[in-house]
Short mmCIF file of C-alpha atoms and ligand atoms in Angstrom, two decimals:
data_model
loop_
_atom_site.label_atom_id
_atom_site.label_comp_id
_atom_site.label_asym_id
_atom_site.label_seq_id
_atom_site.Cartn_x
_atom_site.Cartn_y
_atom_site.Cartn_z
CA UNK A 18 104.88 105.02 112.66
CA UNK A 19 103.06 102.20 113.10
CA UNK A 20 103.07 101.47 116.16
CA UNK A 21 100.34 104.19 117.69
CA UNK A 22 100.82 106.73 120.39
CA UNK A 23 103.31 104.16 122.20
CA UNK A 24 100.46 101.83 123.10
CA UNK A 25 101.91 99.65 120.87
CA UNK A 26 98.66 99.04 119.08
CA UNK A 27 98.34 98.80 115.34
CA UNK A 28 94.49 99.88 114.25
CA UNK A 29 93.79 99.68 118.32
CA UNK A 30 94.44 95.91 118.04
CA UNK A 31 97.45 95.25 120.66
CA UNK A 32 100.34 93.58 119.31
CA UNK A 33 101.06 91.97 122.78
CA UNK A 34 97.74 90.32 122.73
CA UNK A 35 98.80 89.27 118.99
CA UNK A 36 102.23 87.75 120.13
CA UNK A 37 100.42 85.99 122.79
CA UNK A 38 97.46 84.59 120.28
CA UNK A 39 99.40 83.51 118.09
CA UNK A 40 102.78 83.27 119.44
CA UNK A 41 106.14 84.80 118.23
CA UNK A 42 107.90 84.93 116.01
CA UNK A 43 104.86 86.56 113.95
CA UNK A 44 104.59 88.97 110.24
CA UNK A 45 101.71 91.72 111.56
CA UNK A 46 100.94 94.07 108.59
CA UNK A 47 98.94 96.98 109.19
CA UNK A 48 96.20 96.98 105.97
CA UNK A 49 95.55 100.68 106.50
CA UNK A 50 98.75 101.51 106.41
CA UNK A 51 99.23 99.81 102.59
CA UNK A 52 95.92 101.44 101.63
CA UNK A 53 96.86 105.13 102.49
CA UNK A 54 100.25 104.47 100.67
CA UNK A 55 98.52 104.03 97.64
CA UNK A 56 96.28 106.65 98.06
CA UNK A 57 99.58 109.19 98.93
CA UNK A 58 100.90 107.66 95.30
CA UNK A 59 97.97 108.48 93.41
CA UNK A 60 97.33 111.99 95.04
CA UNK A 61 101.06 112.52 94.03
CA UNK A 62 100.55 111.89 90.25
CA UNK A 63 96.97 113.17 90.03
CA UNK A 64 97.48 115.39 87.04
CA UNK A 65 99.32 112.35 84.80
CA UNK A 66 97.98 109.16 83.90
CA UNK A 67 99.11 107.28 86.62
CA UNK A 68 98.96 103.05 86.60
CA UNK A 69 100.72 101.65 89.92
CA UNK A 70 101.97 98.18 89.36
CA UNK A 71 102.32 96.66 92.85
CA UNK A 72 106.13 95.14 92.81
CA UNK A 73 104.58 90.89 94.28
CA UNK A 74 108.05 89.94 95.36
CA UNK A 75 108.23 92.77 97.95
CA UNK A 76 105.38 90.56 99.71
CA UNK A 77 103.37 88.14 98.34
CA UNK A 78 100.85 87.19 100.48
CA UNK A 79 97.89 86.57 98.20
CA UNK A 80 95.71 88.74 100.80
CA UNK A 81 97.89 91.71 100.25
CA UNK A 82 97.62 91.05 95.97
CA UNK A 83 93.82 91.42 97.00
CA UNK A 84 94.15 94.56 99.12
CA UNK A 85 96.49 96.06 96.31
CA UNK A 86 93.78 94.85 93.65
CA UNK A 87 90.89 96.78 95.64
CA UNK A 88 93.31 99.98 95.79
CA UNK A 89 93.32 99.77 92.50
CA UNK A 90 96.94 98.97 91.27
CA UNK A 91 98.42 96.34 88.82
CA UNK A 92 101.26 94.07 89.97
CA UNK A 93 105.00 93.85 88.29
CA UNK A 94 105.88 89.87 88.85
CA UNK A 95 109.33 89.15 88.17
CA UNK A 96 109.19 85.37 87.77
CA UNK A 97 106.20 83.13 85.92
CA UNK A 98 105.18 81.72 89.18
CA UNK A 99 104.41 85.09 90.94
CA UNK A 100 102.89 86.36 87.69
CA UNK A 101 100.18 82.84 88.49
CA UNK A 102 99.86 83.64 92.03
CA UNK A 103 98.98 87.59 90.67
CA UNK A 104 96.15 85.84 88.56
CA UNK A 105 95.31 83.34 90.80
CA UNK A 106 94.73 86.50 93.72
CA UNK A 107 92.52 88.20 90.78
CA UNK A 108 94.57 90.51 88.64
CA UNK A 109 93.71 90.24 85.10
CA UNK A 110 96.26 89.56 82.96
CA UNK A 111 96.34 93.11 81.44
CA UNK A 112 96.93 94.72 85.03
CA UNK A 113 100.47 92.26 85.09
CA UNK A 114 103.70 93.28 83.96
CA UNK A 115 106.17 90.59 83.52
CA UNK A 116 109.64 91.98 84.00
CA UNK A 117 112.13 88.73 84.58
CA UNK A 118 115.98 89.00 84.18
CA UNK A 119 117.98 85.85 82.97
CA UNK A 120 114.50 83.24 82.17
CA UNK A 121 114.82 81.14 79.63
CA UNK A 122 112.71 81.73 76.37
CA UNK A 123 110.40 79.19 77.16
CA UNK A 124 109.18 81.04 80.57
CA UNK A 125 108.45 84.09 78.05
CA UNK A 126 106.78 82.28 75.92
CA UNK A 127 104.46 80.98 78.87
CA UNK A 128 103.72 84.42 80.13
CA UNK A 129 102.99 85.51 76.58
CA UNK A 130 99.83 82.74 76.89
CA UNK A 131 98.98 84.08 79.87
CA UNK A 132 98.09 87.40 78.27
CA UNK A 133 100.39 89.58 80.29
CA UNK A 134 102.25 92.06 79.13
CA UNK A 135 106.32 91.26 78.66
CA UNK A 136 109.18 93.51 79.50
CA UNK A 137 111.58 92.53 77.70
CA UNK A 138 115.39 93.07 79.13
CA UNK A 139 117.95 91.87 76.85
CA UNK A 140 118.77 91.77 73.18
CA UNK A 141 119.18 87.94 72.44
CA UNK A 142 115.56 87.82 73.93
CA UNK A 143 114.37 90.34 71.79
CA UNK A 144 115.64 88.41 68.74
CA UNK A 145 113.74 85.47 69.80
CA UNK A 146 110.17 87.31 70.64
CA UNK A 147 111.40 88.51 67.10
CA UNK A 148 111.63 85.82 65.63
CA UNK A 149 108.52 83.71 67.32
CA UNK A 150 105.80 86.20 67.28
CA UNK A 151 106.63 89.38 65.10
CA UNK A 152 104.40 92.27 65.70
CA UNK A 153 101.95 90.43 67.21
CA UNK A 154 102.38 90.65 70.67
CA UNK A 155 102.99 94.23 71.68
CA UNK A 156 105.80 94.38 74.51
CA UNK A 157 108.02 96.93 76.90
CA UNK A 158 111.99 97.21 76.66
CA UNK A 159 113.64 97.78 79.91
CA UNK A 160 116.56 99.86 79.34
CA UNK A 161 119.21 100.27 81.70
CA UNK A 162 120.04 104.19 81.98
CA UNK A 163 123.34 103.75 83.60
CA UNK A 164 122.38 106.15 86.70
CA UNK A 165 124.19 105.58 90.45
CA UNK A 166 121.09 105.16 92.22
CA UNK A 167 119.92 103.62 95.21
CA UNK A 168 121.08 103.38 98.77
CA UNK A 169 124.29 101.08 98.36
CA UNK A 170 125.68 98.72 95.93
CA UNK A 171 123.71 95.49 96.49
CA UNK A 172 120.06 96.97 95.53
CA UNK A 173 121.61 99.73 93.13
CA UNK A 174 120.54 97.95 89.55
CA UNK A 175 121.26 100.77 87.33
CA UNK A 176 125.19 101.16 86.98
CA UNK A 177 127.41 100.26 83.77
CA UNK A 178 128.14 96.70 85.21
CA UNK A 179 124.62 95.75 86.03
CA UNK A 180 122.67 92.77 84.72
CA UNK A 181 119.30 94.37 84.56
CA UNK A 182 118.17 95.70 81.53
CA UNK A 183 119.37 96.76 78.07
CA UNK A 184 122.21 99.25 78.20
CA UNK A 185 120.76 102.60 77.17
CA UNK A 186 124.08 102.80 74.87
CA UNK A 187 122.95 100.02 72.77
CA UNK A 188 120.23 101.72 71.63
CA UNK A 189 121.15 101.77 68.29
CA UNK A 190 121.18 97.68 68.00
CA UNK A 191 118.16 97.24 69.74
CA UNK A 192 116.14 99.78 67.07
CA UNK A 193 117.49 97.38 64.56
CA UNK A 194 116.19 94.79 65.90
CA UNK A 195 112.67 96.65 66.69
CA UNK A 196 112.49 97.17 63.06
CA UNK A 197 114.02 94.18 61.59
CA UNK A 198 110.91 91.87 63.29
CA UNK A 199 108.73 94.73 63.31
CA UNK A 200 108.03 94.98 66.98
CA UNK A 201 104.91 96.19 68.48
CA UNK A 202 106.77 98.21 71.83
CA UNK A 203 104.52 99.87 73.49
CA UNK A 204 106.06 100.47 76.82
CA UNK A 205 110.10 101.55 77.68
CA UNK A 206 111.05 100.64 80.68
CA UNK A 207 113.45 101.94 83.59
CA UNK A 208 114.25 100.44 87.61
CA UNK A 209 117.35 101.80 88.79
CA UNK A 210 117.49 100.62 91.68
CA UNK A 211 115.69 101.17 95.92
CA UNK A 212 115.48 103.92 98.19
CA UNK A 213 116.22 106.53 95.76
CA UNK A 214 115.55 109.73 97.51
CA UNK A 215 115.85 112.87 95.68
CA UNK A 216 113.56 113.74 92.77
CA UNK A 217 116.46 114.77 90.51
CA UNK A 218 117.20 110.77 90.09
CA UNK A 219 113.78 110.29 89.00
CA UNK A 220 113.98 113.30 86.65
CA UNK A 221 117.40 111.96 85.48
CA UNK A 222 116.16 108.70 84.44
CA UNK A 223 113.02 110.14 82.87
CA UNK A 224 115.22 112.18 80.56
CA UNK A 225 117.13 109.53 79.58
CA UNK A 226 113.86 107.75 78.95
CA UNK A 227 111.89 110.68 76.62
CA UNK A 228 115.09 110.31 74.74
CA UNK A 229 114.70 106.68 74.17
CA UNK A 230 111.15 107.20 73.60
CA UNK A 231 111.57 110.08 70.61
CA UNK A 232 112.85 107.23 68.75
CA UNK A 233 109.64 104.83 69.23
CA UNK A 234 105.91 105.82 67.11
CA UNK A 235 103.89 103.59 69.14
CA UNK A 236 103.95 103.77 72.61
CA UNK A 237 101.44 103.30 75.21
CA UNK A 238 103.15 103.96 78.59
CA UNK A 239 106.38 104.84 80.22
CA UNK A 240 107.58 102.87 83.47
CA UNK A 241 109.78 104.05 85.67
CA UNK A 242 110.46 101.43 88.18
CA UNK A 243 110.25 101.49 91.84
CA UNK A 244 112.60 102.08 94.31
CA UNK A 245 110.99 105.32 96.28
CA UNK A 246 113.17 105.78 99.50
CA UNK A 247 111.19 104.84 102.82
CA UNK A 248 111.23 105.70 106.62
CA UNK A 249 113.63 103.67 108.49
CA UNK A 250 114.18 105.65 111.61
CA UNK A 251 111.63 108.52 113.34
CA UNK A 252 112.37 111.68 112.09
CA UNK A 253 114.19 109.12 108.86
CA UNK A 254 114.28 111.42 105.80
CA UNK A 255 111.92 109.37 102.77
CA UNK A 256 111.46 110.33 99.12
CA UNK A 257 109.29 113.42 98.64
CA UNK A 258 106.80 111.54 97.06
CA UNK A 259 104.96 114.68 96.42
CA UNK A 260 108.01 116.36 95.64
CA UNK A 261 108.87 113.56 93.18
CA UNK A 262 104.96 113.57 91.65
CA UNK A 263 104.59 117.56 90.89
CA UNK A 264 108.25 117.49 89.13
CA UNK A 265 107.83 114.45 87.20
CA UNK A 266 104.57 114.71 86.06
CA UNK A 267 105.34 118.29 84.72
CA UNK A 268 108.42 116.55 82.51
CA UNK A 269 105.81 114.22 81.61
CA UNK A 270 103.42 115.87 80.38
CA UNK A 271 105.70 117.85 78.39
CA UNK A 272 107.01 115.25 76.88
CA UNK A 273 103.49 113.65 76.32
CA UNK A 274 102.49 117.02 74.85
CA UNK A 275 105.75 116.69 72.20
CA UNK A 276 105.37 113.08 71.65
CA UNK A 277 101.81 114.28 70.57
CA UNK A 278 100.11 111.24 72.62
CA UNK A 279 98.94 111.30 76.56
CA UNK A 280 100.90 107.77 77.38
CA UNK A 281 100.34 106.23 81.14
CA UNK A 282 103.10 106.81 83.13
CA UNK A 283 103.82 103.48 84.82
CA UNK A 284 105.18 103.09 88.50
CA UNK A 285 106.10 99.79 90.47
CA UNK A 286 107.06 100.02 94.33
CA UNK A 287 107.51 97.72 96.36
CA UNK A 288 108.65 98.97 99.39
CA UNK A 289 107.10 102.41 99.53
CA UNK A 290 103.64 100.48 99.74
CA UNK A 291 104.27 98.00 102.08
CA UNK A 292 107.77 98.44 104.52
CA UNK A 293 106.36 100.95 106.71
CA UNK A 294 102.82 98.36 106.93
CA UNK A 295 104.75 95.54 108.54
CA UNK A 296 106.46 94.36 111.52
CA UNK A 297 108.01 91.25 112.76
CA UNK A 298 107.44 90.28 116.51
CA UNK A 299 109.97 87.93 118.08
CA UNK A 300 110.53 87.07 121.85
CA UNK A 301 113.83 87.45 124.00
CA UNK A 302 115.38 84.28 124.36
CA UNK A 303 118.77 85.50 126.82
CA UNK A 304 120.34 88.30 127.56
CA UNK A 305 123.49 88.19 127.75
CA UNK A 306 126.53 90.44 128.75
CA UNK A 307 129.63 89.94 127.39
CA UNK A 308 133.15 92.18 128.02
CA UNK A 309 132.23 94.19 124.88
CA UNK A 310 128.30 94.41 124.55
CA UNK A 311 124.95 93.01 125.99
CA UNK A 312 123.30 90.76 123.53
CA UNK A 313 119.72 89.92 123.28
CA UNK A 314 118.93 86.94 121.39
CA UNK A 315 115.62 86.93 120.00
CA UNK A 316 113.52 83.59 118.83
CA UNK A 317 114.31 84.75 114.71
CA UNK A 318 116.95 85.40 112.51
CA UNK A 319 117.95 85.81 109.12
CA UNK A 320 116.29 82.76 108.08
CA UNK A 321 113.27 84.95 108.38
CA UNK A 322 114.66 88.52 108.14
CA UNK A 323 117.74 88.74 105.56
CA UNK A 324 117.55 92.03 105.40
CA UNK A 325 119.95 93.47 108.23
CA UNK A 326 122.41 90.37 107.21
CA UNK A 327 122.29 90.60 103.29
CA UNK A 328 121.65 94.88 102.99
CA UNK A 329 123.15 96.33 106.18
CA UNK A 330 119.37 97.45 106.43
CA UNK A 331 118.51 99.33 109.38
CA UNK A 332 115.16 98.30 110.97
CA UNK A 333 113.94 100.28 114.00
CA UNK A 334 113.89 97.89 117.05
CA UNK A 335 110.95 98.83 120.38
CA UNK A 336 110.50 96.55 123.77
CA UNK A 337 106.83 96.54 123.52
CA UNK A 338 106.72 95.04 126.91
CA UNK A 339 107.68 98.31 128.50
CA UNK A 340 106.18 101.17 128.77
CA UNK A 341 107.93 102.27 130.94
CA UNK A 342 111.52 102.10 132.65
CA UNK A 343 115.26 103.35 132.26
CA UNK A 344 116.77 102.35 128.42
CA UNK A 345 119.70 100.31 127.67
CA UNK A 346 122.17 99.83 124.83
CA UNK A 347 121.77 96.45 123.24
CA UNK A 348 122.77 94.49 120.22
CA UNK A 349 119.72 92.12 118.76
CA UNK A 350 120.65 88.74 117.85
CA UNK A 351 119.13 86.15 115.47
CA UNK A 352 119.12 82.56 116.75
CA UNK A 353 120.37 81.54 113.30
CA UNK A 354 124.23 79.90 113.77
CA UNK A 355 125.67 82.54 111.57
CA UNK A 356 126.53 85.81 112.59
CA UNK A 357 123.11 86.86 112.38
CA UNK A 358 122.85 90.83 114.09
CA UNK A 359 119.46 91.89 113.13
CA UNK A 360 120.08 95.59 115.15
CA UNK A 361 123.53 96.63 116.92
CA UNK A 362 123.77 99.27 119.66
CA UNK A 363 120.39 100.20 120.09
CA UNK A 364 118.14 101.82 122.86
CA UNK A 365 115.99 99.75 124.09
CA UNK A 366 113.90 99.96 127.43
CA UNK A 367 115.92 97.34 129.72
CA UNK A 368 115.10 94.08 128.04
CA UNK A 369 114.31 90.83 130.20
CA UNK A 370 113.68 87.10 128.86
CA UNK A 371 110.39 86.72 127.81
CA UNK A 372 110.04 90.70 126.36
CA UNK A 373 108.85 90.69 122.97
CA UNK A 374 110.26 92.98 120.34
CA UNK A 375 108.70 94.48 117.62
CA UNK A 376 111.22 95.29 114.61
CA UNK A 377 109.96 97.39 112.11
CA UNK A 378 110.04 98.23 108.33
CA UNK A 379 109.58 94.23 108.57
CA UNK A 380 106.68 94.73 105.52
CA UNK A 381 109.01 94.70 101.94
CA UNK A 382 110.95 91.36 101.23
CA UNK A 383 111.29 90.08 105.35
CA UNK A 384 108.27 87.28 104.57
CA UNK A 385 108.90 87.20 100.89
CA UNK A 386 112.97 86.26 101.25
CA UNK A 387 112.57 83.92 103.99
CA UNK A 388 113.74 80.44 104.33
CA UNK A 389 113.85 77.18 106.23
CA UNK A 390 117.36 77.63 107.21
CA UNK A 391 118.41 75.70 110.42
CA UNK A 392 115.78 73.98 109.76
CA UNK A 393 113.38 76.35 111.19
CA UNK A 394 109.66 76.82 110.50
CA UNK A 395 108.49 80.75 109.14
CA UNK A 396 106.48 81.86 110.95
CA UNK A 397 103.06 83.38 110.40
CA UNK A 398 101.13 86.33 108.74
CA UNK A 399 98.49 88.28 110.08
CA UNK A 400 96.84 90.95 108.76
CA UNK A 401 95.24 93.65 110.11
CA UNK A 402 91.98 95.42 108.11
CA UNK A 403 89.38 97.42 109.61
CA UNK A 404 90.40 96.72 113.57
CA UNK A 405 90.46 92.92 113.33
CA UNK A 406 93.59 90.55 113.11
CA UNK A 407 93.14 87.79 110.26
CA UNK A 408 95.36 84.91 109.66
CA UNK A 409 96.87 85.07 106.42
CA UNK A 410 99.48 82.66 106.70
CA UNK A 411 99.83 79.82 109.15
CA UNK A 412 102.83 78.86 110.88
CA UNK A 413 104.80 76.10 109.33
CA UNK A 414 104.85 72.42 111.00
CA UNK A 415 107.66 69.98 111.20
CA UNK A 416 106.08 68.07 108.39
CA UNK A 417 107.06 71.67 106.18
CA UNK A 418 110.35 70.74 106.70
CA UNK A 419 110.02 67.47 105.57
CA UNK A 420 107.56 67.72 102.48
CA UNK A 421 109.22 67.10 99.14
CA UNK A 422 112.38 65.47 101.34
CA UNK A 423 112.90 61.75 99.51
CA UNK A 424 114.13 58.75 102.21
CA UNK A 425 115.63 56.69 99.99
CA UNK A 426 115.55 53.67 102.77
CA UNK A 427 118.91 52.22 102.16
CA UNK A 428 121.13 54.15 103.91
C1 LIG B 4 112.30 94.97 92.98
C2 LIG B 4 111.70 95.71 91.85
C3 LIG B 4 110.84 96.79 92.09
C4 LIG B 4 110.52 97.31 93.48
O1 LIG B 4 111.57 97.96 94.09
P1 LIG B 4 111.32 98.72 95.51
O2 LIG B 4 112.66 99.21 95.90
O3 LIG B 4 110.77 97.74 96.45
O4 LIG B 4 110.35 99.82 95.21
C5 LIG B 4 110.26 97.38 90.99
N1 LIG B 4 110.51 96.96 89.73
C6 LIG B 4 111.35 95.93 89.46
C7 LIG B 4 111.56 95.50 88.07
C8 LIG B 4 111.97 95.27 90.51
O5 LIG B 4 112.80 94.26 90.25
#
């Protein structure tokens, strides 16, 4: 885990020292961490042509779209702006996959003069490309396989009612289509939703997708999404991820072998490379007892960490101001005037104002869906590469929560 031999140090810098620097609450993300999660991904599909494409909304510091660009990966952006924050951190526009849901045409068609390469996921959309640039522009179809995947409801994308993606049973329409404008695919795509953990789900999509694929003469790649299962608890079970690599790339290169081409097989995770990297450090406001539990309430929320609130995600919750001592059972509060449980009935060792709390898996969308409810400033970034903390994102002033506001001066 991240947090090293219990010295609660992350590359030997101490994360007490950090909260006390820079003050709490704080995003710490350990750069080594990211780096040897790449390196596990590539090892993993060593004997396939393997292109990683970074998923930017996971977190999008541009510091981490610089680490991921010296790892070597691409980026998947699912909205123009993060596909001009990709270029803006470096990424060519080849290296960017634009894979939006529900844009209008017009965002498309910006992306398209950008250079990057569009995954297209529904048929009206297709029609237009159709229509507006023929075979000229080569592009990806994401088609929606229809498999239950995914560890519950709300980030499971691939089931029959889903938005995402063009129903792999309307297949038929969409080859009319292909061939009615003459379109230049090049890619097929599938996401089916996070923290898949077996294999087989991988392998089930993948089947789906070589059958899709028999019916297309010019492709370039296969993508199969992200959503690779991570750690949430010591001892957590993850996705194989070598497990997943050794079958898959065997199916693959079958297939490639058949399809008589050796296409790039196309991956985009999100939180595989960067959950485990992060954590977000808040301080103990009260503790409080109550009939039923002892709360702590911690300076943070949901406003900066949806994830417990809007997933039921389970993030791992230490006292790194103990070392030491007997442990108690708490339930970790957000200051947010909601209910706002970040952790409920946890161990902790006993907790006093003024401890500070790491909780982890804080890496993958904690930063990237936070907000400025309450009225409350985020807080910052820092990033640790090589042994040294860097500042990647300042805290946010008062005048943050003002900017853009309008006083109209009559009132
Ligand atoms: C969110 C998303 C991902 C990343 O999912 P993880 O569960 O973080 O790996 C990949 N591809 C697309 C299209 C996405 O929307």
């Amino acid at each position: 885990m991240n947090i090293e031999d219990q010295q609660f140090r992350m590359q030997g810098v101490s994360l007490n020292e950090l909260a006390k620097t820079y003050g709490t609450p704080l995003y710490v993300y350990d750069g080594q961490k990211i780096l040897e999660k790449v390196s596990l991904l590539q090892k993993a599909f060593s004997s396939v042509n393997l292109k990683i494409k970074y998923a930017t909304k996971a977190l999008s510091n541009i510091n981490i779209l610089k680490l991921m660009k010296k790892a070597g990966t691409g980026v998947d952006a699912v909205s123009i702006e993060e596909v001009h924050l990709c270029l803006h951190a470096g990424f060519d526009p080849h290296e960017i996959m634009y894979t939006p849901n529900s844009v209008s045409f017009d965002e498309i068609k910006s992306a398209v003069d950008l250079g990057v390469m569009i995954n297209i996921d529904n048929i009206p959309m297709l029609e237009h490309f159709g229509t507006f640039f023929g075979n000229e522009v080569p592009l990806c179809i994401r088609l929606n396989p229809h498999i239950l995947a995914g560890g519950n409801a709300k980030i499971s994308v691939g089931h029959i009612d889903s938005k995402f993606g063009i129903s792999i049973l309307q297949l038929k329409h969409v080859l009319k289509v292909v061939q009615a404008y003459d379109l230049n695919v090049i890619g097929l795509h599938v996401h089916t939703g996070s923290d898949i953990l077996d294999a087989e789900v991988f392998l089930k999509g993948a089947e789906i997708l070589f059958d899709a694929a028999r019916e297309f003469k010019e492709l370039k790649f296969l993508d199969f999404g992200g959503g690779f299962k991570v750690a949430y608890k010591p001892h957590d079970i993850s996705t194989d991820i070598m497990e997943v690599g050794e079958k898959v790339s065997a199916a693959f290169r079958k297939f490639c072998k058949e399809y008589g081409t050796e296409l790039e097989i196309w991956f985009e995770p999100g939180k595989f490379l960067v959950s485990e990297s992060g954590l977000l450090l808040v301080k103990v406001n009260v503790v409080k007892s109550t009939p039923a539990s002892t709360f702590v309430g911690v300076d943070s929320g949901l406003n900066h960490l949806i994830r417990p609130m809007m997933y039921d995600a389970y993030h791992d919750v230490v006292n790194i101001s103990k070392l030491e001592g007997p442990e108690r059972v708490y339930t970790i509060v957000g200051y947010i005037c909601e209910t706002d449980t970040i952790a409920a009935d946890r161990k902790l060792k006993e907790v006093q104002e003024g401890d500070i709390l790491a909780i982890k898996n804080a890496g993958a969308y904690g930063f990237s869906m936070s907000s400025n409810y309450n009225s409350r400033l985020r807080p910052p970034e820092i990033l640790i590469l090589n042994g040294k903390a860097h500042i990647i994102r300042e805290r946010e002033t008062f005048s943050d929560i003002l900017k853009n506001q309008v006083d109209i001066g009559i009132i």
